[in-house]
Amino acid sequence: MAMSPRTLLVRFSCAAALSLIFGLASGSLALAPTELWQALLGNDEGVAAEVLWQLRLPRVLAAFACGGLLALSGLLLQVLLRNPLADPYVLGVSGGAAVGALLAMLFGAGLVVTQVSSFAGACLVIVAVFGFGFRCGERNIYRLLLTGVVISAGCGAIISMLLTLAQGEQIRGMLFWLMGDLSHSQGLPFAWLVLLMAGLCATIVASVLDVLAVGSDKAAALGVAVIRWQIGLYFVTAVLTVTAVQLGGSIGFVGLIVPHAVRLLGISAHRWLVPLSMLLGGSFLVLADTLARMLWSPLQLPVGVLTTLMGVPVLLWLLSRRQR
Amino acid sequence: MRVANDSALEARALSVQMGERVVCRGLDVLIRPGECWGVLGQNGMGKTTLLRTLAGLHTPQSGGVSWDGLALEDYARRDLAQRVAILTQSEGVEFYGSVQEYVLLGRFPHRTLLFGYSAEDEQLARQSMAQMELTELAGRPHSKLSGGERQRAAVAQMLTQRAQCYLLDEPLQHLDLRHQAKVMRVLGQLREEACALVMVLHDTLWAQRYCDHVLMLLPDGQVLQGGADELLTRTHLEALYQCHLREVSVDGERCFVAGV
């Protein structure tokens, strides 16, 4: 018997809180619950408080926002492309964002131009994926994935080229951008704002998403102005992906695994899928990032490596199941 | 007969093309409430495209379609969906929710709540499911349904839409004989309620029983329209399907079967 969406919402919220506490407490300096509590209350002025407020809290908040953004962008991309296997990383949207950003950096652009350029890159890739992967009908998911793979490969080549062309200090900045580093997240308040706004809007228009997910013909027949919604979804997905990429670099498969897991729990209505995916995505990335910090401490694994290593077998499993 | 409305679906000088194929040229047709039109033709003649054009989902080369005197493109999509419903051929898109949630989507154009659907919407969905004998499958995931059950769910969804005009693309596909009869009976009721119906059919027997008008898309690109009695004859049908037909009579009812 599937759990009711409300129960799931409560549980996922608890899981999110626990993951945040786990992220705050774990690390090379382990904090006992009482220490953590004291430091959080501001009763501690020592190293613990320093570590907590300066390092860990921004980091777990960045990880949570990034995970939520990726899960939501994956979910919306799945509605847009009518394909449950769509993911911003797999389809090359993250790659497009990176190419845009690196290109701007190569020309010495500032932060804002870099962001805009990265947004343009992501948009371009979505349009390309949609244009090429969609022409022969909505039903062919393999063609869509293939288009994404090809575009990802292209983006990879361009990234290598840009890295070769860049010099000294530029390369450092670029690599930083590419690897993603949740500990140096500058746009944290902005990312949270984007996440909460997008999550709220997506929940409000959830019934439209439900209809769009069934197919554009059906959606039009049921009274949805399909083209307008699709264009809107393009932009929102691109903004979400770019914001996530700016926080944590190219982190793969969160947008694929998380909504899928929620669906496996028997949730299909988007008014539940949206908040549940955001909560699960956030918790998942906080856990993954904490693990990435701890596994080879003091070395820190890029969190994208971890999520991709988890995501690849899941995607392969889903594809093999689909074949039958 | 209860006359709920006198709005009609009208095509004027309609020319429809699908790729290279010309579906119709300068077609004038008026579909009034309480009328049931059968669209017949060989595979690939553009029956689906014609139906999609009548629903405002396909843009014609020239001419236009109007509902209640107003061109379809002048309606907001939602307003149009409250009036004209279309049953498309199997969608090929997976729906992850239950059968009930799927059927409930038919209330989308009428929904008044920001979140979810009202109790009345759910009541209407339950009614349509009962009509299509889906009540016991209500909680089942839509993806686990068989082809015929999916078709019934699609019909139930369309019924839930409570439109005034129904366009149906092969409403009987995948259905067993019992459910074919069931669907046709329910559609017959809609006609009694003064809804206008247009359905693409392959079985001339159902067209004979339920349609009062027929639209034939002939192989040479011509479109014949007229009363069902007048057009559903062996001569016309043989010209339409370009094959030899045998006429048999069962309890006084004429049927056509393909000769071998």
Tab-separated table of C-alpha atoms in Angstrom, chain A residues 31-206:
chain	number	residue	atom	x	y	z
A	31	LEU	CA	30.714	17.827	16.518
A	32	ALA	CA	28.721	16.100	19.218
A	33	PRO	CA	25.002	16.938	19.290
A	34	THR	CA	25.388	19.125	22.368
A	35	GLU	CA	28.296	21.032	20.827
A	36	LEU	CA	26.313	21.491	17.647
A	37	TRP	CA	23.326	22.738	19.577
A	38	GLN	CA	25.355	25.153	21.660
A	39	ALA	CA	27.150	26.492	18.605
A	40	LEU	CA	23.878	26.903	16.743
A	41	LEU	CA	22.404	28.833	19.669
A	42	GLY	CA	25.454	31.076	19.631
A	43	ASN	CA	26.574	30.021	23.135
A	44	ASP	CA	29.891	28.837	21.809
A	45	GLU	CA	32.560	31.223	20.642
A	46	GLY	CA	35.276	28.641	19.955
A	47	VAL	CA	36.442	26.625	16.973
A	48	ALA	CA	33.181	24.709	16.810
A	49	ALA	CA	31.188	27.863	16.192
A	50	GLU	CA	33.720	29.053	13.646
A	51	VAL	CA	33.567	25.785	11.712
A	52	LEU	CA	29.802	25.665	11.905
A	53	TRP	CA	28.953	29.197	10.864
A	54	GLN	CA	31.772	29.867	8.433
A	55	LEU	CA	32.175	26.506	6.762
A	56	ARG	CA	29.495	23.966	7.297
A	57	LEU	CA	26.256	25.893	7.405
A	58	PRO	CA	26.842	27.708	4.090
A	59	ARG	CA	27.973	24.433	2.608
A	60	VAL	CA	24.976	22.329	3.614
A	61	LEU	CA	22.628	25.124	2.604
A	62	ALA	CA	24.341	25.335	-0.778
A	63	ALA	CA	24.171	21.580	-1.206
A	64	PHE	CA	20.508	21.506	-0.277
A	65	ALA	CA	19.596	24.334	-2.625
A	66	CYS	CA	21.625	22.792	-5.431
A	67	GLY	CA	19.971	19.396	-4.993
A	68	GLY	CA	16.513	20.958	-4.886
A	69	LEU	CA	17.216	23.014	-7.990
A	70	LEU	CA	18.499	20.021	-9.911
A	71	ALA	CA	15.586	17.817	-8.889
A	72	LEU	CA	13.082	20.481	-9.872
A	73	SER	CA	14.785	21.237	-13.179
A	74	GLY	CA	14.893	17.510	-13.939
A	75	LEU	CA	11.203	17.181	-13.127
A	76	LEU	CA	10.214	20.146	-15.305
A	77	LEU	CA	12.450	18.933	-18.123
A	78	GLN	CA	10.656	15.605	-17.919
A	79	VAL	CA	7.332	17.376	-18.344
A	80	LEU	CA	8.672	19.497	-21.179
A	81	LEU	CA	10.173	16.584	-23.086
A	82	ARG	CA	7.518	14.068	-22.011
A	83	ASN	CA	10.310	11.783	-21.055
A	84	PRO	CA	10.831	10.422	-17.552
A	85	LEU	CA	14.528	9.931	-18.255
A	86	ALA	CA	15.305	13.568	-18.988
A	87	ASP	CA	17.994	15.102	-16.821
A	88	PRO	CA	19.785	18.422	-17.306
A	89	TYR	CA	23.180	16.740	-17.068
A	90	VAL	CA	22.412	13.779	-19.322
A	91	LEU	CA	20.837	16.012	-21.955
A	92	GLY	CA	23.824	18.353	-21.990
A	93	VAL	CA	22.076	21.392	-20.504
A	94	SER	CA	24.672	21.605	-17.756
A	95	GLY	CA	27.362	21.289	-20.431
A	96	GLY	CA	25.817	24.150	-22.385
A	97	ALA	CA	25.783	26.276	-19.266
A	98	ALA	CA	29.451	25.497	-18.666
A	99	VAL	CA	30.430	26.345	-22.243
A	100	GLY	CA	28.614	29.668	-21.962
A	101	ALA	CA	30.305	30.510	-18.692
A	102	LEU	CA	33.792	29.470	-19.808
A	103	LEU	CA	33.487	31.397	-23.020
A	104	ALA	CA	32.631	34.542	-21.072
A	105	MET	CA	35.526	33.905	-18.687
A	106	LEU	CA	37.931	33.493	-21.585
A	107	PHE	CA	37.080	37.003	-22.672
A	108	GLY	CA	37.590	38.243	-19.144
A	109	ALA	CA	33.925	38.919	-18.434
A	110	GLY	CA	32.695	39.699	-14.956
A	111	LEU	CA	30.331	37.664	-12.845
A	112	VAL	CA	27.066	38.963	-14.300
A	113	VAL	CA	28.091	38.536	-17.929
A	114	THR	CA	29.355	35.058	-17.089
A	115	GLN	CA	25.993	34.198	-15.596
A	116	VAL	CA	24.035	35.553	-18.550
A	117	SER	CA	26.301	33.785	-20.983
A	118	SER	CA	25.921	30.538	-19.084
A	119	PHE	CA	22.146	30.969	-19.149
A	120	ALA	CA	22.273	31.511	-22.913
A	121	GLY	CA	24.338	28.345	-23.287
A	122	ALA	CA	21.786	26.309	-21.354
A	123	CYS	CA	18.887	27.726	-23.367
A	124	LEU	CA	20.626	26.957	-26.618
A	125	VAL	CA	21.148	23.336	-25.646
A	126	ILE	CA	17.512	22.872	-24.605
A	127	VAL	CA	16.339	24.307	-27.906
A	128	ALA	CA	18.743	22.049	-29.783
A	129	VAL	CA	17.736	18.946	-27.840
A	130	PHE	CA	14.098	19.770	-28.362
A	131	GLY	CA	14.574	20.548	-32.047
A	132	PHE	CA	16.638	17.526	-33.019
A	133	GLY	CA	15.472	14.957	-30.555
A	134	PHE	CA	11.811	15.673	-30.892
A	135	ARG	CA	11.152	15.944	-34.589
A	136	CYS	CA	10.298	12.363	-35.233
A	137	GLY	CA	7.618	12.319	-32.580
A	138	GLU	CA	7.384	12.443	-28.854
A	139	ARG	CA	7.481	8.737	-28.442
A	140	ASN	CA	11.073	8.084	-29.317
A	141	ILE	CA	12.915	8.557	-26.060
A	142	TYR	CA	16.115	6.967	-27.279
A	143	ARG	CA	16.522	9.544	-29.968
A	144	LEU	CA	16.157	12.253	-27.365
A	145	LEU	CA	18.754	10.688	-25.087
A	146	LEU	CA	21.053	10.159	-28.039
A	147	THR	CA	20.731	13.797	-29.049
A	148	GLY	CA	21.605	14.768	-25.482
A	149	VAL	CA	24.619	12.498	-25.464
A	150	VAL	CA	25.876	13.922	-28.753
A	151	ILE	CA	25.406	17.479	-27.544
A	152	SER	CA	27.119	16.657	-24.244
A	153	ALA	CA	30.062	15.278	-26.185
A	154	GLY	CA	30.202	18.448	-28.250
A	155	CYS	CA	30.108	20.577	-25.125
A	156	GLY	CA	32.865	18.455	-23.603
A	157	ALA	CA	35.071	19.091	-26.637
A	158	ILE	CA	34.420	22.825	-26.546
A	159	ILE	CA	35.200	22.897	-22.817
A	160	SER	CA	38.549	21.155	-23.450
A	161	MET	CA	39.285	23.633	-26.219
A	162	LEU	CA	38.462	26.627	-24.031
A	163	LEU	CA	40.612	25.250	-21.224
A	164	THR	CA	43.516	24.881	-23.654
A	165	LEU	CA	43.096	28.421	-24.922
A	166	ALA	CA	42.864	29.908	-21.442
A	167	GLN	CA	45.852	30.999	-19.511
A	168	GLY	CA	47.141	30.855	-15.953
A	169	GLU	CA	44.708	32.409	-13.565
A	170	GLN	CA	41.794	31.977	-15.995
A	171	ILE	CA	42.238	28.203	-15.984
A	172	ARG	CA	42.004	28.086	-12.210
A	173	GLY	CA	38.752	30.037	-12.285
A	174	MET	CA	37.370	27.847	-15.039
A	175	LEU	CA	38.266	24.581	-13.344
A	176	PHE	CA	36.734	25.897	-10.203
A	177	TRP	CA	33.562	26.616	-12.079
A	178	LEU	CA	33.553	23.236	-13.811
A	179	MET	CA	34.228	21.083	-10.783
A	180	GLY	CA	31.751	22.968	-8.753
A	181	ASP	CA	32.549	23.764	-5.212
A	182	LEU	CA	29.779	24.023	-2.746
A	183	SER	CA	32.093	25.535	-0.154
A	184	HIS	CA	32.645	28.709	-2.147
A	185	SER	CA	29.093	29.355	-3.130
A	186	GLN	CA	28.649	33.020	-3.669
A	187	GLY	CA	25.120	33.192	-4.914
A	188	LEU	CA	23.580	31.316	-2.000
A	189	PRO	CA	20.701	33.723	-1.172
A	190	PHE	CA	19.940	34.109	-4.868
A	191	ALA	CA	19.867	30.333	-5.363
A	192	TRP	CA	17.481	29.887	-2.458
A	193	LEU	CA	15.280	32.611	-3.820
A	194	VAL	CA	15.168	30.938	-7.244
A	195	LEU	CA	14.488	27.558	-5.663
A	196	LEU	CA	11.641	28.749	-3.457
A	197	MET	CA	10.036	30.906	-6.129
A	198	ALA	CA	10.223	28.203	-8.776
A	199	GLY	CA	9.008	25.560	-6.348
A	200	LEU	CA	6.065	27.684	-5.316
A	201	CYS	CA	5.111	28.545	-8.904
A	202	ALA	CA	5.468	24.940	-10.045
A	203	THR	CA	3.221	23.785	-7.203
A	204	ILE	CA	0.625	26.406	-8.080
A	205	VAL	CA	0.513	25.391	-11.746
A	206	ALA	CA	0.831	21.700	-10.924
